[in-house]
Coordinates of C-alpha atoms in Angstrom, one line a residue:
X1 CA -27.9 -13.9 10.7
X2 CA -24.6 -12.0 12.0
X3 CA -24.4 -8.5 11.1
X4 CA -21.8 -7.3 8.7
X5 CA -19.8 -6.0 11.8
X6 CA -19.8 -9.2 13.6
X7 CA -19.0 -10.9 10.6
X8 CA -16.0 -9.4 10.0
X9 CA -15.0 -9.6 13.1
X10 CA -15.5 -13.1 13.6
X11 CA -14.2 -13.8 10.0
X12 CA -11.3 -12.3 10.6
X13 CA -10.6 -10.7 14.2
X14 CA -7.4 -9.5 13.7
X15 CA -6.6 -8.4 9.8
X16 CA -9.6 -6.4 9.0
X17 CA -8.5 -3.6 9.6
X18 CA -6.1 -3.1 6.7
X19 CA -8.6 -3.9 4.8
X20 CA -11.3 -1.3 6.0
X21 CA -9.0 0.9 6.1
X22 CA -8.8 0.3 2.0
X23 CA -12.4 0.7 1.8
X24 CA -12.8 3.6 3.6
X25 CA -10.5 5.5 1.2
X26 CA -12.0 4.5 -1.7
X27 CA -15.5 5.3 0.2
X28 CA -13.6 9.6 0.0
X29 CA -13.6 9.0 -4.1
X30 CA -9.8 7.8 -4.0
X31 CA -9.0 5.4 -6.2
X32 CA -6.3 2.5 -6.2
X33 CA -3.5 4.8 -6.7
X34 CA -4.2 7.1 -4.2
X35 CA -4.7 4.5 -1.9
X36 CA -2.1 2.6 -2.5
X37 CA 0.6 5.7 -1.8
X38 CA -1.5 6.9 1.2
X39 CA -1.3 3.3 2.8
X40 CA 2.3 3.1 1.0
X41 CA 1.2 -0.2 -0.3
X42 CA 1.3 -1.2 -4.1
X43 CA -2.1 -0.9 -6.0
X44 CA -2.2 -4.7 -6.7
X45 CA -1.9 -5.1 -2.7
X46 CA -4.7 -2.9 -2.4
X47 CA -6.9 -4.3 -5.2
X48 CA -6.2 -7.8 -3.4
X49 CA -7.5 -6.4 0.1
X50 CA -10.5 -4.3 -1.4
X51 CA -11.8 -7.5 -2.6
X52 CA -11.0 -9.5 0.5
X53 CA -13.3 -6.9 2.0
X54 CA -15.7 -7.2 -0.8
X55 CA -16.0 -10.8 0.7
X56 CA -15.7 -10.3 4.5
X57 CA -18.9 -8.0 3.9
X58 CA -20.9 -10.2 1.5
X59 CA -21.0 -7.8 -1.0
X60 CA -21.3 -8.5 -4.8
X61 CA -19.3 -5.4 -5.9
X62 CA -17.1 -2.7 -4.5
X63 CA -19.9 0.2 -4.4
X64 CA -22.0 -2.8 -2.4
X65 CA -19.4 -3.5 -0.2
X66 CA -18.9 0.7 0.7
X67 CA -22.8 0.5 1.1
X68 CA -22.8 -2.3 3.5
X69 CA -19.6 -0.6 5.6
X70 CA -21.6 2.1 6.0
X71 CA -24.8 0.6 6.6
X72 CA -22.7 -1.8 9.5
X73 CA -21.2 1.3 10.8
X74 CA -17.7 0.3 10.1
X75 CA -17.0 3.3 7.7
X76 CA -18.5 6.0 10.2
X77 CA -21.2 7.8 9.6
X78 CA -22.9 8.0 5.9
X79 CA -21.6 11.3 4.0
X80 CA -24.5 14.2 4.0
X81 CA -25.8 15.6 1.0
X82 CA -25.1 19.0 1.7
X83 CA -28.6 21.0 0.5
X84 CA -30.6 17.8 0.9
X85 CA -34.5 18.0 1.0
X86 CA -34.5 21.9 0.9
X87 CA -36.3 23.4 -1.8
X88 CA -34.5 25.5 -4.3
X89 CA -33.5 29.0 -3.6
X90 CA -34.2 27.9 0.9
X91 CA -31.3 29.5 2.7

């Protein structure tokens, strides 16, 4: 089995990147909109190429498909919890 990262690149070598570049957005919290007017796109083009990357990485929903980015290291590194694992009141 391919990983997610050589899947997408062999699915589709060249137009991926639009849209990962979709998915990375709405990885930050932005949401269609947002998206949309950063990539000065229309929302419905973005919806179309947030699922087409839903599909490119197997993934059954959107928050899967983030997961699997991340997990195939296509959307960087995983955020950090900032504070994670210290005890309460550790400085």
């Amino acid at each position: 089995m391919l990983s997610a990262r050589a899947e997408v690149s062999r699915t589709c070598p060249l137009g991926a990147e639009h849209e990962l570049a979709a998915l990375r957005l709405l990885a930050q919290g932005r949401t269609q909109v947002e998206i949309a007017r950063t990539l000065r796109i229309r929302p419905e083009t973005v919806g179309r190429l947030l699922n087409r990357a839903r599909i490119l990485l197997r993934a059954r929903t959107l928050p899967h498909a983030v997961a699997r980015g991340y997990k195939a290291g296509l959307l960087g590194p995983p955020p950090h919890d900032q504070g994670a694992g210290q005890p309460s009141g550790a400085s």
